[in-house]
PDB file of C-alpha atoms and ligand atoms in Angstrom:
ATOM      1  CA  MET A   1      -0.554 -24.207   3.406  1.00 40.00           C
ATOM      2  CA  ALA A   2       0.269 -21.100   2.686  1.00 46.00           C
ATOM      3  CA  GLU A   3       1.648 -19.142   6.064  1.00 58.00           C
ATOM      4  CA  THR A   4       2.345 -15.868   4.054  1.00 62.00           C
ATOM      5  CA  SER A   5       0.108 -13.418   0.852  1.00 63.00           C
ATOM      6  CA  ILE A   6       3.324 -12.997  -0.498  1.00 68.00           C
ATOM      7  CA  GLU A   7       2.262 -14.974  -4.212  1.00 68.00           C
ATOM      8  CA  TRP A   8       5.097 -16.590  -4.898  1.00 73.00           C
ATOM      9  CA  ALA A   9       6.720 -18.456  -1.859  1.00 83.00           C
ATOM     10  CA  THR A  10       4.822 -21.030   0.432  1.00 89.00           C
ATOM     11  CA  THR A  11       6.399 -19.790   4.125  1.00 94.00           C
ATOM     12  CA  VAL A  12       8.666 -17.303   5.470  1.00 96.00           C
ATOM     13  CA  TRP A  13      11.985 -17.876   7.193  1.00 97.00           C
ATOM     14  CA  ASN A  14      13.919 -14.997   9.261  1.00 98.00           C
ATOM     15  CA  PRO A  15      17.010 -15.662  10.440  1.00 98.00           C
ATOM     16  CA  THR A  16      17.735 -12.653  11.106  1.00 98.00           C
ATOM     17  CA  THR A  17      15.602  -9.689  11.371  1.00 98.00           C
ATOM     18  CA  GLY A  18      15.966  -5.199  11.525  1.00 98.00           C
ATOM     19  CA  CYS A  19      17.457  -3.349   8.697  1.00 98.00           C
ATOM     20  CA  ASP A  20      18.324   0.334   7.322  1.00 98.00           C
ATOM     21  CA  ARG A  21      16.831   2.197   4.075  1.00 98.00           C
ATOM     22  CA  VAL A  22      18.830   1.958   1.515  1.00 98.00           C
ATOM     23  CA  SER A  23      16.928   3.394  -1.256  1.00 98.00           C
ATOM     24  CA  PRO A  24      13.298   4.582  -2.470  1.00 98.00           C
ATOM     25  CA  GLY A  25      12.052   1.062  -3.147  1.00 98.00           C
ATOM     26  CA  CYS A  26      12.259   1.626   1.051  1.00 98.00           C
ATOM     27  CA  ASP A  27      10.419   4.535   1.465  1.00 97.00           C
ATOM     28  CA  HIS A  28       7.969   2.162   2.337  1.00 96.00           C
ATOM     29  CA  CYS A  29       8.894  -0.712   4.256  1.00 96.00           C
ATOM     30  CA  TYR A  30       5.758  -3.141   4.754  1.00 93.00           C
ATOM     31  CA  ALA A  31       8.619  -4.598   6.867  1.00 97.00           C
ATOM     32  CA  LEU A  32       9.866  -1.056   9.113  1.00 97.00           C
ATOM     33  CA  THR A  33       5.763  -0.859   9.750  1.00 96.00           C
ATOM     34  CA  MET A  34       5.086  -4.331  10.973  1.00 96.00           C
ATOM     35  CA  ALA A  35       8.449  -3.874  12.833  1.00 98.00           C
ATOM     36  CA  ARG A  36       7.060  -1.477  14.933  1.00 97.00           C
ATOM     37  CA  ARG A  37       3.664  -2.899  15.777  1.00 97.00           C
ATOM     38  CA  LEU A  38       5.517  -6.318  16.561  1.00 97.00           C
ATOM     39  CA  LYS A  39       7.407  -4.649  19.751  1.00 98.00           C
ATOM     40  CA  ALA A  40       4.065  -2.780  20.718  1.00 97.00           C
ATOM     41  CA  MET A  41       2.853  -6.766  20.856  1.00 97.00           C
ATOM     42  CA  GLY A  42       6.034  -8.225  23.045  1.00 97.00           C
ATOM     43  CA  SER A  43       6.810  -9.713  19.608  1.00 97.00           C
ATOM     44  CA  ALA A  44      10.423 -10.859  21.486  1.00 95.00           C
ATOM     45  CA  LYS A  45      12.513 -11.154  17.695  1.00 96.00           C
ATOM     46  CA  TYR A  46      11.761  -7.335  17.542  1.00 97.00           C
ATOM     47  CA  GLN A  47      12.947  -6.012  20.940  1.00 97.00           C
ATOM     48  CA  HIS A  48      15.995  -4.206  19.483  1.00 97.00           C
ATOM     49  CA  ASP A  49      15.469  -0.343  17.892  1.00 98.00           C
ATOM     50  CA  GLY A  50      17.314   0.250  14.343  1.00 98.00           C
ATOM     51  CA  ASP A  51      18.713   4.038  13.783  1.00 98.00           C
ATOM     52  CA  PRO A  52      15.560   6.375  13.451  1.00 97.00           C
ATOM     53  CA  ARG A  53      17.040   8.237  10.630  1.00 98.00           C
ATOM     54  CA  THR A  54      17.439   4.787   8.482  1.00 98.00           C
ATOM     55  CA  SER A  55      15.159   2.238  10.479  1.00 98.00           C
ATOM     56  CA  GLY A  56      12.664   2.212  13.210  1.00 98.00           C
ATOM     57  CA  PRO A  57      11.725   0.774  16.786  1.00 98.00           C
ATOM     58  CA  GLY A  58      11.981  -3.182  16.743  1.00 98.00           C
ATOM     59  CA  PHE A  59      13.804  -2.675  12.954  1.00 98.00           C
ATOM     60  CA  GLY A  60      17.014  -3.135  14.483  1.00 98.00           C
ATOM     61  CA  LEU A  61      19.471  -5.726  12.236  1.00 98.00           C
ATOM     62  CA  THR A  62      19.762  -8.993  14.728  1.00 98.00           C
ATOM     63  CA  LEU A  63      21.122 -12.289  14.404  1.00 98.00           C
ATOM     64  CA  HIS A  64      18.629 -14.907  15.395  1.00 98.00           C
ATOM     65  CA  PRO A  65      20.461 -18.072  15.701  1.00 98.00           C
ATOM     66  CA  ASP A  66      17.791 -20.210  17.266  1.00 97.00           C
ATOM     67  CA  THR A  67      15.910 -19.941  14.068  1.00 97.00           C
ATOM     68  CA  LEU A  68      18.549 -22.214  12.212  1.00 98.00           C
ATOM     69  CA  THR A  69      17.366 -25.623  12.939  1.00 96.00           C
ATOM     70  CA  THR A  70      13.493 -23.562  12.001  1.00 97.00           C
ATOM     71  CA  PRO A  71      13.284 -25.299   7.902  1.00 97.00           C
ATOM     72  CA  LEU A  72      14.945 -28.835   9.861  1.00 96.00           C
ATOM     73  CA  GLY A  73      11.247 -29.470  11.459  1.00 96.00           C
ATOM     74  CA  TRP A  74       9.451 -29.055   7.968  1.00 96.00           C
ATOM     75  CA  ARG A  75       8.829 -33.027   6.280  1.00 93.00           C
ATOM     76  CA  GLN A  76       6.690 -31.358   2.364  1.00 93.00           C
ATOM     77  CA  PRO A  77       7.888 -29.284   0.243  1.00 94.00           C
ATOM     78  CA  ARG A  78       7.956 -25.843   0.664  1.00 94.00           C
ATOM     79  CA  ARG A  79       8.787 -22.325  -1.721  1.00 94.00           C
ATOM     80  CA  VAL A  80      10.538 -20.287   0.973  1.00 96.00           C
ATOM     81  CA  PHE A  81      11.065 -16.506   1.050  1.00 96.00           C
ATOM     82  CA  VAL A  82      14.130 -16.401   3.548  1.00 97.00           C
ATOM     83  CA  ASN A  83      14.498 -12.884   5.711  1.00 96.00           C
ATOM     84  CA  SER A  84      11.413 -11.003   4.706  1.00 96.00           C
ATOM     85  CA  MET A  85      12.056  -9.188   7.505  1.00 97.00           C
ATOM     86  CA  SER A  86      15.419  -8.087   6.497  1.00 98.00           C
ATOM     87  CA  ASP A  87      17.990  -8.171   4.417  1.00 98.00           C
ATOM     88  CA  LEU A  88      20.579 -11.230   4.718  1.00 98.00           C
ATOM     89  CA  PHE A  89      23.248  -9.246   3.453  1.00 98.00           C
ATOM     90  CA  HIS A  90      22.885  -6.369   5.498  1.00 98.00           C
ATOM     91  CA  ALA A  91      26.642  -4.972   6.632  1.00 97.00           C
ATOM     92  CA  ARG A  92      26.059  -5.894   9.954  1.00 97.00           C
ATOM     93  CA  VAL A  93      25.329 -10.105   8.786  1.00 98.00           C
ATOM     94  CA  PRO A  94      28.476 -11.557   9.275  1.00 97.00           C
ATOM     95  CA  LEU A  95      29.603 -13.955   6.639  1.00 97.00           C
ATOM     96  CA  ALA A  96      29.948 -16.712   8.322  1.00 98.00           C
ATOM     97  CA  PHE A  97      26.029 -16.394   9.428  1.00 98.00           C
ATOM     98  CA  VAL A  98      25.336 -15.845   5.967  1.00 98.00           C
ATOM     99  CA  GLN A  99      27.596 -19.589   5.593  1.00 98.00           C
ATOM    100  CA  ARG A 100      25.274 -21.500   8.380  1.00 98.00           C
ATOM    101  CA  VAL A 101      21.814 -19.762   6.165  1.00 98.00           C
ATOM    102  CA  PHE A 102      22.923 -21.843   3.783  1.00 98.00           C
ATOM    103  CA  GLU A 103      24.127 -24.442   5.410  1.00 98.00           C
ATOM    104  CA  VAL A 104      20.844 -25.180   6.571  1.00 98.00           C
ATOM    105  CA  ILE A 105      19.742 -24.659   2.626  1.00 98.00           C
ATOM    106  CA  ALA A 106      21.745 -27.208   1.325  1.00 98.00           C
ATOM    107  CA  ALA A 107      20.825 -29.377   4.727  1.00 98.00           C
ATOM    108  CA  THR A 108      16.397 -29.353   3.832  1.00 98.00           C
ATOM    109  CA  PRO A 109      16.794 -29.655  -0.329  1.00 97.00           C
ATOM    110  CA  GLN A 110      13.109 -31.151  -0.554  1.00 95.00           C
ATOM    111  CA  HIS A 111      12.357 -27.012  -0.174  1.00 96.00           C
ATOM    112  CA  THR A 112      13.557 -24.427  -2.833  1.00 95.00           C
ATOM    113  CA  TYR A 113      14.396 -20.940  -0.863  1.00 97.00           C
ATOM    114  CA  MET A 114      14.597 -17.521  -2.491  1.00 96.00           C
ATOM    115  CA  VAL A 115      16.821 -14.759  -1.259  1.00 97.00           C
ATOM    116  CA  LEU A 116      16.024 -11.631  -2.846  1.00 97.00           C
ATOM    117  CA  THR A 117      18.783  -8.717  -1.348  1.00 98.00           C
ATOM    118  CA  LYS A 118      18.626  -4.392  -2.555  1.00 98.00           C
ATOM    119  CA  ARG A 119      22.621  -5.769  -1.504  1.00 98.00           C
ATOM    120  CA  ALA A 120      23.981  -6.641  -4.427  1.00 98.00           C
ATOM    121  CA  GLY A 121      27.435  -4.692  -3.895  1.00 98.00           C
ATOM    122  CA  ARG A 122      28.625  -7.312  -1.487  1.00 97.00           C
ATOM    123  CA  PHE A 123      27.984 -10.082  -3.752  1.00 98.00           C
ATOM    124  CA  PRO A 124      31.196 -10.072  -5.691  1.00 97.00           C
ATOM    125  CA  ARG A 125      33.241  -9.280  -3.264  1.00 97.00           C
ATOM    126  CA  VAL A 126      32.165 -12.860  -0.965  1.00 96.00           C
ATOM    127  CA  ALA A 127      30.306 -15.169  -4.033  1.00 97.00           C
ATOM    128  CA  PRO A 128      33.466 -16.780  -3.591  1.00 97.00           C
ATOM    129  CA  ARG A 129      34.204 -16.820  -0.553  1.00 97.00           C
ATOM    130  CA  LEU A 130      30.112 -18.802  -0.238  1.00 98.00           C
ATOM    131  CA  THR A 131      29.107 -22.637  -1.283  1.00 97.00           C
ATOM    132  CA  TRP A 132      25.579 -21.768  -2.486  1.00 97.00           C
ATOM    133  CA  PRO A 133      23.237 -23.919  -1.686  1.00 97.00           C
ATOM    134  CA  GLY A 134      21.442 -25.523  -5.483  1.00 96.00           C
ATOM    135  CA  ASN A 135      17.867 -24.764  -5.032  1.00 97.00           C
ATOM    136  CA  LEU A 136      18.095 -21.340  -3.247  1.00 97.00           C
ATOM    137  CA  TRP A 137      17.038 -19.490  -5.820  1.00 97.00           C
ATOM    138  CA  VAL A 138      19.045 -15.145  -5.871  1.00 98.00           C
ATOM    139  CA  GLY A 139      17.243 -12.292  -6.318  1.00 98.00           C
ATOM    140  CA  VAL A 140      18.012  -8.921  -6.668  1.00 98.00           C
ATOM    141  CA  SER A 141      15.713  -5.684  -6.449  1.00 98.00           C
ATOM    142  CA  VAL A 142      15.456  -3.141  -8.724  1.00 98.00           C
ATOM    143  CA  GLU A 143      13.212  -0.372  -8.561  1.00 98.00           C
ATOM    144  CA  SER A 144      14.099   2.665 -11.153  1.00 98.00           C
ATOM    145  CA  ALA A 145      17.108   2.719 -13.742  1.00 98.00           C
ATOM    146  CA  GLU A 146      19.878   4.403 -11.454  1.00 98.00           C
ATOM    147  CA  TYR A 147      20.117   0.962  -9.303  1.00 98.00           C
ATOM    148  CA  LEU A 148      20.555  -1.410 -12.860  1.00 98.00           C
ATOM    149  CA  ALA A 149      23.927  -2.228 -11.331  1.00 98.00           C
ATOM    150  CA  ARG A 150      22.902  -4.637  -8.673  1.00 98.00           C
ATOM    151  CA  VAL A 151      21.727  -6.562 -12.378  1.00 98.00           C
ATOM    152  CA  ASP A 152      25.258  -6.774 -13.332  1.00 98.00           C
ATOM    153  CA  ASP A 153      26.060  -7.722  -9.474  1.00 98.00           C
ATOM    154  CA  LEU A 154      23.329 -10.262  -9.105  1.00 98.00           C
ATOM    155  CA  ARG A 155      25.181 -11.874 -12.545  1.00 98.00           C
ATOM    156  CA  THR A 156      28.578 -12.659 -10.344  1.00 97.00           C
ATOM    157  CA  VAL A 157      26.159 -15.474  -8.511  1.00 97.00           C
ATOM    158  CA  PRO A 158      26.530 -19.068  -8.647  1.00 97.00           C
ATOM    159  CA  ALA A 159      23.047 -19.203  -8.062  1.00 96.00           C
ATOM    160  CA  ALA A 160      20.791 -21.867  -9.406  1.00 94.00           C
ATOM    161  CA  VAL A 161      18.267 -19.833  -9.981  1.00 97.00           C
ATOM    162  CA  ARG A 162      18.635 -15.404 -10.936  1.00 98.00           C
ATOM    163  CA  PHE A 163      15.821 -13.502 -10.550  1.00 98.00           C
ATOM    164  CA  ILE A 164      15.680  -9.277  -9.921  1.00 98.00           C
ATOM    165  CA  SER A 165      12.166  -8.104  -8.291  1.00 98.00           C
ATOM    166  CA  ALA A 166      11.099  -5.057 -10.080  1.00 98.00           C
ATOM    167  CA  GLU A 167       9.055  -3.969  -7.405  1.00 97.00           C
ATOM    168  CA  PRO A 168       8.081  -1.819  -6.250  1.00 97.00           C
ATOM    169  CA  LEU A 169       8.668  -0.506  -9.553  1.00 98.00           C
ATOM    170  CA  LEU A 170       9.281   3.569  -9.217  1.00 98.00           C
ATOM    171  CA  GLY A 171      10.735   4.066 -13.375  1.00 98.00           C
ATOM    172  CA  PRO A 172      11.456   2.868 -16.905  1.00 98.00           C
ATOM    173  CA  LEU A 173      14.093   0.066 -17.023  1.00 98.00           C
ATOM    174  CA  ASP A 174      15.296   0.238 -20.942  1.00 96.00           C
ATOM    175  CA  ARG A 175      18.222  -0.243 -20.607  1.00 97.00           C
ATOM    176  CA  LEU A 176      18.039  -4.107 -18.626  1.00 98.00           C
ATOM    177  CA  ASP A 177      19.504  -6.577 -19.888  1.00 98.00           C
ATOM    178  CA  LEU A 178      18.444  -9.900 -18.890  1.00 98.00           C
ATOM    179  CA  THR A 179      21.518 -11.889 -20.013  1.00 98.00           C
ATOM    180  CA  GLY A 180      21.449 -14.825 -17.191  1.00 97.00           C
ATOM    181  CA  ILE A 181      18.701 -13.525 -15.265  1.00 98.00           C
ATOM    182  CA  ASP A 182      16.059 -16.737 -15.395  1.00 97.00           C
ATOM    183  CA  TRP A 183      12.330 -14.985 -13.138  1.00 97.00           C
ATOM    184  CA  LEU A 184      11.611 -10.683 -13.450  1.00 98.00           C
ATOM    185  CA  ILE A 185       8.600 -10.006 -10.689  1.00 96.00           C
ATOM    186  CA  ALA A 186       7.289  -6.837 -11.432  1.00 97.00           C
ATOM    187  CA  GLY A 187       4.454  -5.348  -9.736  1.00 96.00           C
ATOM    188  CA  GLY A 188       3.872  -1.957  -8.979  1.00 95.00           C
ATOM    189  CA  GLU A 189       3.404   0.392  -4.795  1.00 95.00           C
ATOM    190  CA  SER A 190       0.292  -1.025  -2.092  1.00 91.00           C
ATOM    191  CA  GLY A 191       0.269   0.718   0.684  1.00 87.00           C
ATOM    192  CA  PRO A 192      -0.771   4.705   2.591  1.00 87.00           C
ATOM    193  CA  GLY A 193       1.504   6.400   0.212  1.00 92.00           C
ATOM    194  CA  ALA A 194       1.749   3.933  -2.448  1.00 94.00           C
ATOM    195  CA  ARG A 195       3.917   5.716  -5.901  1.00 96.00           C
ATOM    196  CA  PRO A 196       1.964   4.851  -9.490  1.00 95.00           C
ATOM    197  CA  LEU A 197       2.361   2.480 -11.756  1.00 96.00           C
ATOM    198  CA  SER A 198       2.355   3.309 -15.807  1.00 97.00           C
ATOM    199  CA  LEU A 199       1.434  -0.543 -16.946  1.00 96.00           C
ATOM    200  CA  ASP A 200       3.850   1.079 -19.517  1.00 97.00           C
ATOM    201  CA  TRP A 201       7.129   0.517 -18.342  1.00 98.00           C
ATOM    202  CA  VAL A 202       5.749  -3.323 -16.457  1.00 98.00           C
ATOM    203  CA  ARG A 203       4.552  -4.069 -20.729  1.00 98.00           C
ATOM    204  CA  ASP A 204       8.446  -3.837 -21.073  1.00 98.00           C
ATOM    205  CA  LEU A 205       9.621  -5.440 -19.410  1.00 98.00           C
ATOM    206  CA  ILE A 206       7.581  -8.022 -20.151  1.00 98.00           C
ATOM    207  CA  ALA A 207       8.626  -7.706 -23.833  1.00 98.00           C
ATOM    208  CA  ARG A 208      12.361  -7.788 -21.969  1.00 98.00           C
ATOM    209  CA  CYS A 209      11.849 -11.175 -20.696  1.00 98.00           C
ATOM    210  CA  ASP A 210      10.684 -13.273 -24.593  1.00 97.00           C
ATOM    211  CA  ARG A 211      13.574 -11.518 -26.034  1.00 98.00           C
ATOM    212  CA  TRP A 212      16.251 -12.859 -23.206  1.00 97.00           C
ATOM    213  CA  GLY A 213      14.279 -15.722 -22.170  1.00 97.00           C
ATOM    214  CA  THR A 214      13.240 -14.888 -18.753  1.00 98.00           C
ATOM    215  CA  ALA A 215      10.276 -16.211 -16.814  1.00 97.00           C
ATOM    216  CA  PRO A 216       7.596 -12.603 -16.566  1.00 97.00           C
ATOM    217  CA  PHE A 217       5.686 -12.699 -12.785  1.00 95.00           C
ATOM    218  CA  VAL A 218       3.789  -9.623 -13.151  1.00 95.00           C
ATOM    219  CA  LYS A 219       2.469 -10.072  -9.142  1.00 92.00           C
ATOM    220  CA  GLN A 220       0.718  -6.560  -7.928  1.00 92.00           C
ATOM    221  CA  LEU A 221      -0.655  -3.241 -10.344  1.00 94.00           C
ATOM    222  CA  GLY A 222      -0.129  -1.104  -7.130  1.00 93.00           C
ATOM    223  CA  ALA A 223      -2.894   0.205  -4.728  1.00 91.00           C
ATOM    224  CA  VAL A 224      -2.693   3.374  -6.769  1.00 92.00           C
ATOM    225  CA  TRP A 225      -3.971   1.307 -10.165  1.00 90.00           C
ATOM    226  CA  GLY A 226      -6.395  -0.388  -7.946  1.00 88.00           C
ATOM    227  CA  ARG A 227      -7.933   2.061  -6.813  1.00 87.00           C
ATOM    228  CA  GLN A 228      -8.674   3.724 -10.061  1.00 88.00           C
ATOM    229  CA  HIS A 229      -9.673   0.784 -11.474  1.00 86.00           C
ATOM    230  CA  GLY A 230     -12.141  -0.128  -8.628  1.00 77.00           C
ATOM    231  CA  ALA A 231     -10.261  -3.548  -7.400  1.00 76.00           C
ATOM    232  CA  ASP A 232      -8.864  -3.639  -5.038  1.00 73.00           C
ATOM    233  CA  SER A 233      -5.908  -1.963  -1.853  1.00 69.00           C
ATOM    234  CA  LYS A 234      -3.731  -3.129  -3.831  1.00 70.00           C
ATOM    235  CA  GLY A 235      -4.322  -3.900  -7.029  1.00 69.00           C
ATOM    236  CA  GLY A 236      -3.957  -7.758  -7.440  1.00 70.00           C
ATOM    237  CA  ASP A 237      -6.716  -9.926  -8.589  1.00 79.00           C
ATOM    238  CA  TRP A 238      -5.455  -9.786 -11.756  1.00 86.00           C
ATOM    239  CA  THR A 239      -9.908 -10.482 -13.384  1.00 87.00           C
ATOM    240  CA  TYR A 240      -9.101  -6.287 -13.233  1.00 86.00           C
ATOM    241  CA  TRP A 241      -6.348  -6.263 -15.362  1.00 91.00           C
ATOM    242  CA  PRO A 242      -5.918  -6.242 -18.712  1.00 94.00           C
ATOM    243  CA  GLN A 243      -5.087  -9.835 -20.529  1.00 95.00           C
ATOM    244  CA  ASP A 244      -2.145  -8.926 -21.320  1.00 96.00           C
ATOM    245  CA  LEU A 245      -0.696  -8.305 -18.191  1.00 96.00           C
ATOM    246  CA  ARG A 246      -1.796 -11.966 -16.541  1.00 95.00           C
ATOM    247  CA  ILE A 247       1.180 -13.580 -17.114  1.00 95.00           C
ATOM    248  CA  ARG A 248       2.415 -15.611 -13.693  1.00 93.00           C
ATOM    249  CA  GLU A 249       5.378 -17.781 -14.984  1.00 94.00           C
ATOM    250  CA  TYR A 250       8.085 -19.173 -13.348  1.00 92.00           C
ATOM    251  CA  PRO A 251      11.689 -20.100 -14.766  1.00 92.00           C
ATOM    252  CA  LEU A 252      11.775 -23.744 -16.354  1.00 75.00           C
ATOM    253  CA  SER A 253      14.898 -24.718 -13.987  1.00 58.00           C
ATOM    254  CA  ALA A 254      12.645 -24.738 -11.005  1.00 57.00           C
ATOM    255  CA  GLU A 255      11.518 -28.480 -12.048  1.00 49.00           C
ATOM    256  CA  ALA A 256      15.766 -29.476 -11.739  1.00 41.00           C
ATOM    257  CA  VAL A 257      16.104 -27.113  -8.738  1.00 41.00           C
ATOM    258  CA  SER A 258      12.340 -28.633  -7.110  1.00 41.00           C
ATOM    259  CA  PRO A 259      13.212 -32.580  -8.209  1.00 33.00           C
ATOM    260  CA  GLN A 260      10.563 -33.785  -5.639  1.00 36.00           C
ATOM    261  CA  GLY A 261       8.176 -31.260  -7.500  1.00 35.00           C
ATOM    262  CA  ALA A 262       8.675 -28.633  -4.360  1.00 34.00           C
ATOM    263  CA  VAL A 263       7.937 -25.433  -6.682  1.00 37.00           C
ATOM    264  CA  ASP A 264       4.777 -26.571  -8.616  1.00 34.00           C
ATOM    265  CA  GLN A 265       2.755 -24.117 -10.743  1.00 34.00           C
ATOM    266  CA  PRO A 266      -0.055 -22.200  -9.056  1.00 33.00           C
ATOM    267  CA  GLN A 267      -2.966 -20.270  -9.528  1.00 32.00           C
ATOM    268  CA  PRO A 268      -3.281 -16.947  -8.750  1.00 32.00           C
ATOM    269  CA  SER A 269      -3.986 -15.937  -5.210  1.00 31.00           C
ATOM    270  CA  GLY A 270      -6.088 -13.085  -6.425  1.00 29.00           C
ATOM    271  CA  ARG A 271      -4.281 -10.965  -3.449  1.00 23.00           C
TER     272      ARG A 271
HETATM  273  S1  SF4 B   1      15.918  -2.714   2.240  1.00 72.29           S
HETATM  274 FE1  SF4 B   1      13.888  -3.913   2.067  1.00 72.29          FE
HETATM  275  S2  SF4 B   1      13.742  -4.580   4.697  1.00 72.29           S
HETATM  276 FE2  SF4 B   1      15.468  -2.833   4.213  1.00 72.29          FE
HETATM  277  S3  SF4 B   1      14.641  -1.349   4.912  1.00 72.29           S
HETATM  278 FE3  SF4 B   1      14.894  -2.002   2.237  1.00 72.29          FE
HETATM  279  S4  SF4 B   1      12.373  -2.597   1.690  1.00 72.29           S
HETATM  280 FE4  SF4 B   1      12.690  -2.278   3.829  1.00 72.29          FE
END
């Protein structure tokens, strides 16, 4: 039932759209490019333009309260990526709206939701003011050592599962402390202008996961590696990968979070 090519989710839900670039991991933001196309196609959710210095056509931060009821209609358990086209913790998303999103999540416990942000700096301030649903996984993107503070901020969140998305990984994370982190996704960059990934950076992350008991999920090795090794353009087909990198685990607590079995152990999609 996958409705998205994201390897670790089956469904995307965008109660907000639009965003602004905040760090080098945003340089080739897929959502920004996609929003421009969707605006040109006349898609109603993507008609508000963002600041051209940090955002772009159709990518202005916009709330969509009309989408809040969408998950209520999903009967079968799903693994839902919240805001593939935005950042729920963007400074212009009011805390009251975040809470409404969380209330929908809490009201649909058959699904597992994943929120990923680069705005972890908001967590220490807002975490005590929100009611965190038990079926919500919360993650931060960390593309290089310069952004390791996001992990400290993530540790202030009382989420059922805390995870890191080290994608696109742009440098080594050799001071990364995984205390309190359940899951780590690692990956290179795809698309035009993709920056290279060192497999040693990924191996170091896998070793850290072993040390701290964190589940590693290697998503893709990036377009540069893919081109160099005759793999697909995204470097996501693991049949080309070195054997030791073919790891796609989910956190142990997944079963506890989704007693109805929303979190199965999918085979690698090969994308
Ligand atoms: S935070 Fe995410 S959605 Fe926002 S610009 Fe950066 S990569 Fe794109």
